[in-house]
PDB file of C-alpha atoms in Angstrom:
ATOM      1  CA  MET U  21     -27.936 -14.095  -2.590  1.00 31.00           C
ATOM      2  CA  GLY U  22     -25.136 -14.224  -4.267  1.00 38.00           C
ATOM      3  CA  ALA U  23     -23.710 -10.545  -6.266  1.00 44.00           C
ATOM      4  CA  GLN U  24     -24.602 -10.402  -9.622  1.00 46.00           C
ATOM      5  CA  HIS U  25     -22.179  -9.989 -12.218  1.00 61.00           C
ATOM      6  CA  ASP U  26     -23.722  -9.965 -15.493  1.00 72.00           C
ATOM      7  CA  ASP U  27     -22.064  -8.702 -18.511  1.00 76.00           C
ATOM      8  CA  LEU U  28     -23.686  -5.417 -19.693  1.00 75.00           C
ATOM      9  CA  HIS U  29     -21.111  -5.536 -23.787  1.00 82.00           C
ATOM     10  CA  ASP U  30     -20.975  -6.692 -26.606  1.00 77.00           C
ATOM     11  CA  ALA U  31     -17.487  -8.075 -27.320  1.00 82.00           C
ATOM     12  CA  ALA U  32     -15.830  -6.531 -30.044  1.00 82.00           C
ATOM     13  CA  ASP U  33     -16.009  -7.784 -33.755  1.00 85.00           C
ATOM     14  CA  PRO U  34     -12.531  -9.749 -33.513  1.00 87.00           C
ATOM     15  CA  HIS U  35     -12.137  -9.877 -37.236  1.00 86.00           C
ATOM     16  CA  GLY U  36      -8.655  -9.149 -38.091  1.00 85.00           C
ATOM     17  CA  ARG U  37      -8.086  -7.668 -35.324  1.00 94.00           C
ATOM     18  CA  ALA U  38      -4.625  -7.131 -31.832  1.00 96.00           C
ATOM     19  CA  LEU U  39      -6.243  -9.965 -28.934  1.00 98.00           C
ATOM     20  CA  ARG U  40      -7.398  -8.337 -26.347  1.00 98.00           C
ATOM     21  CA  LEU U  41      -5.824  -9.864 -22.639  1.00 98.00           C
ATOM     22  CA  GLY U  42      -7.194  -8.878 -18.966  1.00 97.00           C
ATOM     23  CA  ILE U  43      -5.282  -9.690 -16.567  1.00 97.00           C
ATOM     24  CA  GLY U  44      -6.537  -9.136 -13.444  1.00 95.00           C
ATOM     25  CA  GLY U  45      -6.091  -9.780  -9.721  1.00 94.00           C
ATOM     26  CA  PRO U  46      -6.072  -8.989  -6.040  1.00 92.00           C
ATOM     27  CA  VAL U  47      -3.512  -5.214  -4.919  1.00 90.00           C
ATOM     28  CA  GLY U  48       0.504  -6.824  -4.822  1.00 91.00           C
ATOM     29  CA  SER U  49      -0.993 -10.173  -6.895  1.00 94.00           C
ATOM     30  CA  GLY U  50       2.376  -9.717  -9.718  1.00 95.00           C
ATOM     31  CA  LYS U  51      -0.428  -8.113 -12.069  1.00 96.00           C
ATOM     32  CA  THR U  52       2.173  -5.655 -13.397  1.00 96.00           C
ATOM     33  CA  ALA U  53       5.047  -7.865 -12.951  1.00 96.00           C
ATOM     34  CA  LEU U  54       3.311 -10.084 -14.901  1.00 98.00           C
ATOM     35  CA  GLY U  55       2.705  -7.285 -17.310  1.00 97.00           C
ATOM     36  CA  ALA U  56       6.366  -7.042 -17.966  1.00 97.00           C
ATOM     37  CA  ALA U  57       7.292 -10.568 -18.024  1.00 98.00           C
ATOM     38  CA  LEU U  58       5.130 -11.378 -20.951  1.00 98.00           C
ATOM     39  CA  CYS U  59       5.996  -8.483 -22.622  1.00 97.00           C
ATOM     40  CA  ARG U  60       9.608  -9.553 -22.293  1.00 97.00           C
ATOM     41  CA  SER U  61       9.529 -12.511 -23.369  1.00 97.00           C
ATOM     42  CA  LEU U  62       6.747 -11.687 -26.371  1.00 98.00           C
ATOM     43  CA  GLY U  63       8.017  -8.560 -26.839  1.00 96.00           C
ATOM     44  CA  PRO U  64      10.684  -9.964 -29.582  1.00 95.00           C
ATOM     45  CA  SER U  65       7.790 -12.342 -32.183  1.00 96.00           C
ATOM     46  CA  LEU U  66       4.742  -9.587 -31.368  1.00 97.00           C
ATOM     47  CA  ARG U  67       3.396  -6.713 -31.934  1.00 97.00           C
ATOM     48  CA  LEU U  68       2.864  -5.424 -27.872  1.00 98.00           C
ATOM     49  CA  GLY U  69      -0.119  -2.883 -26.646  1.00 98.00           C
ATOM     50  CA  VAL U  70      -0.454  -1.893 -23.026  1.00 98.00           C
ATOM     51  CA  VAL U  71      -3.339  -0.290 -21.138  1.00 97.00           C
ATOM     52  CA  THR U  72      -2.562   0.143 -17.161  1.00 95.00           C
ATOM     53  CA  ASN U  73      -5.476   0.855 -14.652  1.00 93.00           C
ATOM     54  CA  ASP U  74      -5.046   2.481 -11.497  1.00 89.00           C
ATOM     55  CA  ILE U  75      -7.884   4.843  -9.356  1.00 85.00           C
ATOM     56  CA  TYR U  76      -6.105   7.613  -9.268  1.00 84.00           C
ATOM     57  CA  THR U  77      -1.284   7.609 -10.106  1.00 88.00           C
ATOM     58  CA  THR U  78       0.038   6.304 -13.232  1.00 91.00           C
ATOM     59  CA  GLU U  79       1.948   3.939 -11.192  1.00 91.00           C
ATOM     60  CA  ASP U  80       1.860   0.884 -13.309  1.00 91.00           C
ATOM     61  CA  ALA U  81       3.159   1.798 -16.400  1.00 94.00           C
ATOM     62  CA  ASP U  82       5.208   4.428 -14.738  1.00 93.00           C
ATOM     63  CA  PHE U  83       7.400   0.647 -13.539  1.00 92.00           C
ATOM     64  CA  LEU U  84       7.115  -1.068 -16.956  1.00 94.00           C
ATOM     65  CA  ARG U  85       8.305   2.639 -18.979  1.00 95.00           C
ATOM     66  CA  ARG U  86      10.593   2.187 -16.683  1.00 93.00           C
ATOM     67  CA  ALA U  87      11.649  -1.608 -16.236  1.00 92.00           C
ATOM     68  CA  GLY U  88      12.324  -1.168 -20.412  1.00 92.00           C
ATOM     69  CA  VAL U  89      10.748  -4.215 -21.829  1.00 92.00           C
ATOM     70  CA  ILE U  90       8.650  -2.415 -24.529  1.00 94.00           C
ATOM     71  CA  ASP U  91       8.606   1.086 -26.072  1.00 96.00           C
ATOM     72  CA  PRO U  92       6.963   3.364 -23.438  1.00 96.00           C
ATOM     73  CA  GLU U  93       5.118   4.846 -25.370  1.00 97.00           C
ATOM     74  CA  ARG U  94       2.398   1.416 -26.526  1.00 97.00           C
ATOM     75  CA  ILE U  95       1.836   2.059 -22.434  1.00 97.00           C
ATOM     76  CA  LEU U  96      -1.341   3.964 -22.417  1.00 97.00           C
ATOM     77  CA  ALA U  97      -2.502   4.727 -18.248  1.00 95.00           C
ATOM     78  CA  VAL U  98      -6.355   4.387 -17.672  1.00 94.00           C
ATOM     79  CA  GLN U  99      -6.874   7.013 -13.681  1.00 91.00           C
ATOM     80  CA  THR U 100     -10.389   5.443 -13.275  1.00 86.00           C
ATOM     81  CA  GLY U 101     -11.324   6.983 -10.488  1.00 82.00           C
ATOM     82  CA  CYS U 102     -13.701   4.199  -9.879  1.00 79.00           C
ATOM     83  CA  CYS U 103     -14.074   0.592  -8.058  1.00 79.00           C
ATOM     84  CA  PRO U 104     -11.733  -0.200 -10.709  1.00 78.00           C
ATOM     85  CA  HIS U 105     -13.729  -3.966 -11.628  1.00 79.00           C
ATOM     86  CA  THR U 106     -16.026  -0.614 -12.740  1.00 88.00           C
ATOM     87  CA  ALA U 107     -14.035   0.286 -15.418  1.00 90.00           C
ATOM     88  CA  ILE U 108     -13.171  -3.187 -16.865  1.00 93.00           C
ATOM     89  CA  ARG U 109     -16.857  -5.045 -16.489  1.00 90.00           C
ATOM     90  CA  ASP U 110     -19.101  -2.053 -15.862  1.00 89.00           C
ATOM     91  CA  ASP U 111     -17.845   0.937 -17.440  1.00 91.00           C
ATOM     92  CA  ILE U 112     -15.557   0.119 -19.711  1.00 94.00           C
ATOM     93  CA  ALA U 113     -15.127   3.340 -22.666  1.00 94.00           C
ATOM     94  CA  ALA U 114     -12.063   4.789 -21.091  1.00 95.00           C
ATOM     95  CA  ASN U 115     -10.529   1.388 -21.474  1.00 96.00           C
ATOM     96  CA  LEU U 116     -11.418   0.779 -24.748  1.00 96.00           C
ATOM     97  CA  ASP U 117     -10.310   3.982 -25.455  1.00 96.00           C
ATOM     98  CA  ALA U 118      -7.310   3.527 -24.602  1.00 97.00           C
ATOM     99  CA  VAL U 119      -6.602  -0.401 -27.007  1.00 97.00           C
ATOM    100  CA  GLU U 120      -8.270   1.458 -29.914  1.00 95.00           C
ATOM    101  CA  THR U 121      -6.037   4.500 -29.866  1.00 97.00           C
ATOM    102  CA  LEU U 122      -3.061   2.125 -28.862  1.00 97.00           C
ATOM    103  CA  GLU U 123      -3.963   0.278 -32.189  1.00 96.00           C
ATOM    104  CA  GLU U 124      -4.801   3.459 -34.630  1.00 95.00           C
ATOM    105  CA  ARG U 125      -0.795   4.122 -33.768  1.00 96.00           C
ATOM    106  CA  PHE U 126       0.252   1.587 -33.767  1.00 95.00           C
ATOM    107  CA  GLY U 127      -1.116  -0.732 -35.916  1.00 87.00           C
ATOM    108  CA  PRO U 128      -1.904  -3.761 -36.807  1.00 94.00           C
ATOM    109  CA  LEU U 129      -0.813  -4.971 -33.482  1.00 97.00           C
ATOM    110  CA  ASP U 130      -1.337  -8.878 -32.168  1.00 97.00           C
ATOM    111  CA  LEU U 131      -2.022  -8.548 -28.087  1.00 98.00           C
ATOM    112  CA  VAL U 132      -3.651  -5.813 -26.429  1.00 98.00           C
ATOM    113  CA  ILE U 133      -2.309  -6.413 -22.430  1.00 98.00           C
ATOM    114  CA  VAL U 134      -5.506  -4.647 -20.439  1.00 98.00           C
ATOM    115  CA  GLU U 135      -3.814  -4.921 -17.116  1.00 96.00           C
ATOM    116  CA  SER U 136      -6.485  -3.781 -14.131  1.00 93.00           C
ATOM    117  CA  GLY U 137      -6.256  -2.358 -11.257  1.00 89.00           C
ATOM    118  CA  GLY U 138      -5.147  -4.519  -7.922  1.00 82.00           C
ATOM    119  CA  ASP U 139      -9.135  -5.680  -6.939  1.00 78.00           C
ATOM    120  CA  ASN U 140     -10.964  -8.634  -4.750  1.00 79.00           C
ATOM    121  CA  LEU U 141     -11.654 -11.813  -6.059  1.00 83.00           C
ATOM    122  CA  THR U 142     -14.924 -10.348  -8.750  1.00 81.00           C
ATOM    123  CA  ALA U 143     -12.625  -8.974 -10.618  1.00 83.00           C
ATOM    124  CA  THR U 144     -13.507 -10.462 -13.550  1.00 91.00           C
ATOM    125  CA  PHE U 145     -13.467  -7.917 -17.706  1.00 94.00           C
ATOM    126  CA  SER U 146     -16.466  -7.512 -20.234  1.00 95.00           C
ATOM    127  CA  ARG U 147     -15.883  -9.339 -22.867  1.00 94.00           C
ATOM    128  CA  GLY U 148     -17.017  -6.593 -24.403  1.00 95.00           C
ATOM    129  CA  LEU U 149     -13.356  -5.195 -23.047  1.00 96.00           C
ATOM    130  CA  ALA U 150     -11.304  -8.284 -22.937  1.00 97.00           C
ATOM    131  CA  ASP U 151     -11.418 -11.567 -25.210  1.00 97.00           C
ATOM    132  CA  ARG U 152      -9.792 -13.233 -22.477  1.00 98.00           C
ATOM    133  CA  GLN U 153      -8.750 -13.044 -18.671  1.00 97.00           C
ATOM    134  CA  ILE U 154      -6.238 -14.528 -16.709  1.00 98.00           C
ATOM    135  CA  PHE U 155      -6.399 -14.111 -13.509  1.00 97.00           C
ATOM    136  CA  VAL U 156      -3.275 -13.663 -11.051  1.00 97.00           C
ATOM    137  CA  LEU U 157      -3.455 -14.791  -7.739  1.00 96.00           C
ATOM    138  CA  ASP U 158      -0.437 -15.346  -4.362  1.00 95.00           C
ATOM    139  CA  VAL U 159       0.679 -17.231  -2.465  1.00 95.00           C
ATOM    140  CA  SER U 160       1.139 -15.471   1.074  1.00 91.00           C
ATOM    141  CA  GLY U 161      -3.095 -15.130   0.964  1.00 88.00           C
ATOM    142  CA  GLY U 162      -2.994 -18.377   2.184  1.00 91.00           C
ATOM    143  CA  ASP U 163      -3.503 -21.184   0.493  1.00 93.00           C
ATOM    144  CA  LYS U 164      -7.237 -21.161   0.945  1.00 93.00           C
ATOM    145  CA  VAL U 165      -8.010 -18.800  -1.378  1.00 93.00           C
ATOM    146  CA  PRO U 166      -8.801 -20.246  -3.957  1.00 94.00           C
ATOM    147  CA  ARG U 167     -10.663 -23.011  -2.905  1.00 93.00           C
ATOM    148  CA  LYS U 168     -13.144 -19.425  -2.017  1.00 91.00           C
ATOM    149  CA  GLY U 169     -13.983 -19.620  -5.320  1.00 89.00           C
ATOM    150  CA  GLY U 170     -15.059 -16.324  -7.182  1.00 91.00           C
ATOM    151  CA  PRO U 171     -15.421 -15.483 -10.453  1.00 92.00           C
ATOM    152  CA  GLY U 172     -12.380 -14.255 -10.919  1.00 92.00           C
ATOM    153  CA  VAL U 173     -10.554 -17.247  -9.556  1.00 95.00           C
ATOM    154  CA  THR U 174     -12.987 -19.767 -11.538  1.00 95.00           C
ATOM    155  CA  SER U 175     -14.069 -17.942 -14.710  1.00 94.00           C
ATOM    156  CA  ALA U 176     -10.826 -16.379 -16.136  1.00 96.00           C
ATOM    157  CA  ASP U 177      -9.010 -18.605 -18.626  1.00 98.00           C
ATOM    158  CA  LEU U 178      -5.766 -18.976 -17.557  1.00 98.00           C
ATOM    159  CA  LEU U 179      -5.464 -18.806 -13.671  1.00 98.00           C
ATOM    160  CA  VAL U 180      -2.109 -17.367 -12.240  1.00 98.00           C
ATOM    161  CA  VAL U 181      -0.799 -18.555  -8.930  1.00 98.00           C
ATOM    162  CA  ASN U 182       2.617 -16.434  -8.314  1.00 98.00           C
ATOM    163  CA  LYS U 183       4.675 -16.106  -5.575  1.00 97.00           C
ATOM    164  CA  THR U 184       5.537 -19.434  -5.076  1.00 97.00           C
ATOM    165  CA  ASP U 185       9.386 -18.585  -3.620  1.00 97.00           C
ATOM    166  CA  LEU U 186       6.996 -17.071  -0.507  1.00 96.00           C
ATOM    167  CA  ALA U 187       5.448 -20.434  -0.036  1.00 97.00           C
ATOM    168  CA  PRO U 188       7.115 -21.530   2.477  1.00 95.00           C
ATOM    169  CA  MET U 189       7.821 -19.222   5.064  1.00 94.00           C
ATOM    170  CA  VAL U 190       4.426 -18.296   4.255  1.00 94.00           C
ATOM    171  CA  GLY U 191       2.415 -21.560   5.446  1.00 95.00           C
ATOM    172  CA  ALA U 192       0.730 -21.656   1.920  1.00 95.00           C
ATOM    173  CA  ASP U 193       0.636 -25.600   0.529  1.00 97.00           C
ATOM    174  CA  LEU U 194       1.127 -24.826  -2.630  1.00 97.00           C
ATOM    175  CA  THR U 195      -0.198 -28.505  -3.426  1.00 97.00           C
ATOM    176  CA  VAL U 196      -3.572 -27.621  -1.022  1.00 97.00           C
ATOM    177  CA  MET U 197      -3.365 -24.605  -3.571  1.00 97.00           C
ATOM    178  CA  SER U 198      -3.284 -26.559  -7.129  1.00 97.00           C
ATOM    179  CA  ARG U 199      -5.773 -29.544  -5.587  1.00 97.00           C
ATOM    180  CA  ASP U 200      -9.102 -26.729  -4.906  1.00 96.00           C
ATOM    181  CA  ALA U 201      -8.194 -24.858  -8.009  1.00 96.00           C
ATOM    182  CA  ALA U 202      -9.017 -27.691  -9.710  1.00 96.00           C
ATOM    183  CA  ALA U 203     -12.118 -28.596  -7.934  1.00 96.00           C
ATOM    184  CA  VAL U 204     -13.212 -24.573  -8.671  1.00 96.00           C
ATOM    185  CA  ARG U 205     -12.151 -24.398 -12.351  1.00 96.00           C
ATOM    186  CA  ASP U 206     -13.825 -27.295 -14.556  1.00 94.00           C
ATOM    187  CA  GLY U 207     -11.060 -27.870 -15.679  1.00 95.00           C
ATOM    188  CA  ARG U 208      -9.651 -24.601 -16.696  1.00 97.00           C
ATOM    189  CA  PRO U 209      -6.012 -23.748 -16.338  1.00 98.00           C
ATOM    190  CA  VAL U 210      -3.485 -23.132 -13.985  1.00 98.00           C
ATOM    191  CA  LEU U 211      -0.749 -22.302 -13.491  1.00 98.00           C
ATOM    192  CA  PHE U 212       1.920 -21.218 -10.254  1.00 98.00           C
ATOM    193  CA  THR U 213       4.896 -19.491 -11.214  1.00 98.00           C
ATOM    194  CA  SER U 214       7.528 -17.227  -9.328  1.00 98.00           C
ATOM    195  CA  ILE U 215       8.045 -14.760 -11.584  1.00 97.00           C
ATOM    196  CA  ARG U 216      11.055 -13.221  -9.099  1.00 95.00           C
ATOM    197  CA  GLU U 217      12.771 -15.998 -10.156  1.00 97.00           C
ATOM    198  CA  ASP U 218      11.400 -16.249 -13.522  1.00 97.00           C
ATOM    199  CA  LYS U 219      11.749 -13.106 -14.954  1.00 96.00           C
ATOM    200  CA  GLY U 220      10.066 -13.922 -18.470  1.00 97.00           C
ATOM    201  CA  ALA U 221       6.660 -16.267 -16.347  1.00 98.00           C
ATOM    202  CA  HIS U 222       7.542 -18.548 -19.750  1.00 98.00           C
ATOM    203  CA  ALA U 223       4.901 -20.683 -18.956  1.00 98.00           C
ATOM    204  CA  VAL U 224       2.556 -18.298 -18.602  1.00 98.00           C
ATOM    205  CA  ALA U 225       4.249 -16.752 -21.963  1.00 98.00           C
ATOM    206  CA  GLU U 226       3.689 -20.437 -24.223  1.00 98.00           C
ATOM    207  CA  TRP U 227      -0.558 -20.116 -22.543  1.00 98.00           C
ATOM    208  CA  VAL U 228      -0.909 -16.854 -24.009  1.00 98.00           C
ATOM    209  CA  THR U 229       1.478 -17.339 -27.665  1.00 98.00           C
ATOM    210  CA  HIS U 230      -0.957 -20.851 -27.996  1.00 98.00           C
ATOM    211  CA  MET U 231      -4.360 -18.397 -27.622  1.00 98.00           C
ATOM    212  CA  VAL U 232      -2.252 -14.959 -30.364  1.00 98.00           C
ATOM    213  CA  GLY U 233      -2.259 -17.555 -32.612  1.00 97.00           C
ATOM    214  CA  ALA U 234      -5.144 -19.832 -31.815  1.00 96.00           C
ATOM    215  CA  TRP U 235      -7.639 -16.229 -32.568  1.00 96.00           C
ATOM    216  CA  GLN U 236      -5.338 -15.051 -35.689  1.00 95.00           C
ATOM    217  CA  HIS U 237      -5.929 -18.606 -37.715  1.00 94.00           C
ATOM    218  CA  GLU U 238     -10.033 -17.592 -35.956  1.00 93.00           C
ATOM    219  CA  HIS U 239     -10.182 -14.477 -37.332  1.00 92.00           C
ATOM    220  CA  GLY U 240      -7.756 -13.680 -39.444  1.00 83.00           C
ATOM    221  CA  GLU U 241      -4.449 -12.108 -39.162  1.00 72.00           C
ATOM    222  CA  PRO U 242      -3.453  -9.070 -39.600  1.00 64.00           C
ATOM    223  CA  HIS U 243      -0.630  -7.771 -42.611  1.00 51.00           C
ATOM    224  CA  HIS U 244       2.617  -8.723 -41.060  1.00 49.00           C
ATOM    225  CA  HIS U 245       5.644  -6.125 -39.713  1.00 45.00           C
ATOM    226  CA  ALA U 246       8.470  -6.714 -37.427  1.00 45.00           C
ATOM    227  CA  ALA U 247       7.825  -6.596 -33.996  1.00 51.00           C
ATOM    228  CA  GLN U 248       8.301  -3.047 -31.825  1.00 53.00           C
ATOM    229  CA  ALA U 249      12.038  -4.587 -29.843  1.00 49.00           C
ATOM    230  CA  PRO U 250      11.329  -2.904 -26.009  1.00 54.00           C
ATOM    231  CA  ALA U 251      13.527   0.764 -25.622  1.00 53.00           C
ATOM    232  CA  SER U 252      17.080   0.495 -24.955  1.00 44.00           C
TER     233      SER U 252
END
C-alpha cells in the first residue's frame, strides 16, 4: 500500500500578499544554489524574502547571506529539529511564522522563497505554506531518478534537473531523463540547468517571474515600491 501524503492545511488567504514559492529536493541537489540564483536574477525587479530550513543548523541561510544576493535581514532560518518534510507539510507553524515575520517587517513583498531541508522524493509542501513548488534533482543521482517518480518529482509545479554539466562524468543520459520526467509529470514543466554555469538560473527565473505576474493579476498586486537591492 502506498504512503499517504494528505495536505492537512487549508491554503492561506491569497489576496494582496506575496506569492510563496517552495523549493524542495534531495540533499546536495542545488536547492540553496537555486535560491541564490533566483535572488540574483529577480532581486533588482522584485521585493523578496527567503526562509531556509535546516534540521539543526542555519547553514543554508548563512550561505545566502555570505553570497550577498539579498539584504541579509530578509533571510530567516528555521531549525526544524525533525524530518525536513514534516516542517513543510505536516507541522508548518514555524515556517509560516517566518514567512509572516518577513511580510510584516518588509512588506509588501512580491515573492517569498521557502527552501526545504534536504529530503527524499516524497517531500512536498503543504498548500497552506507554499502556493507554488519547485522540486530540484541533480544528474549525479543517475538518469533513472525521474522515472522513480514520487510526489516531489511528479506533482511539483516545476521540476528542475540541475548540474547538467556533470552528466558526461557520471554517465547520465539527459535525453533519458527528459523523456522519463515528461512521462511521469502529466504535462507539467521540466527545466534542465547548470547553476554552476548559469549563475542566475535564467530559465527558472523566467518561470518564477511568470508565476509572480499571474499571481498578482489574479489576487491583487501589493502596493509597489522599489525592490530591495542586494547587500553590498
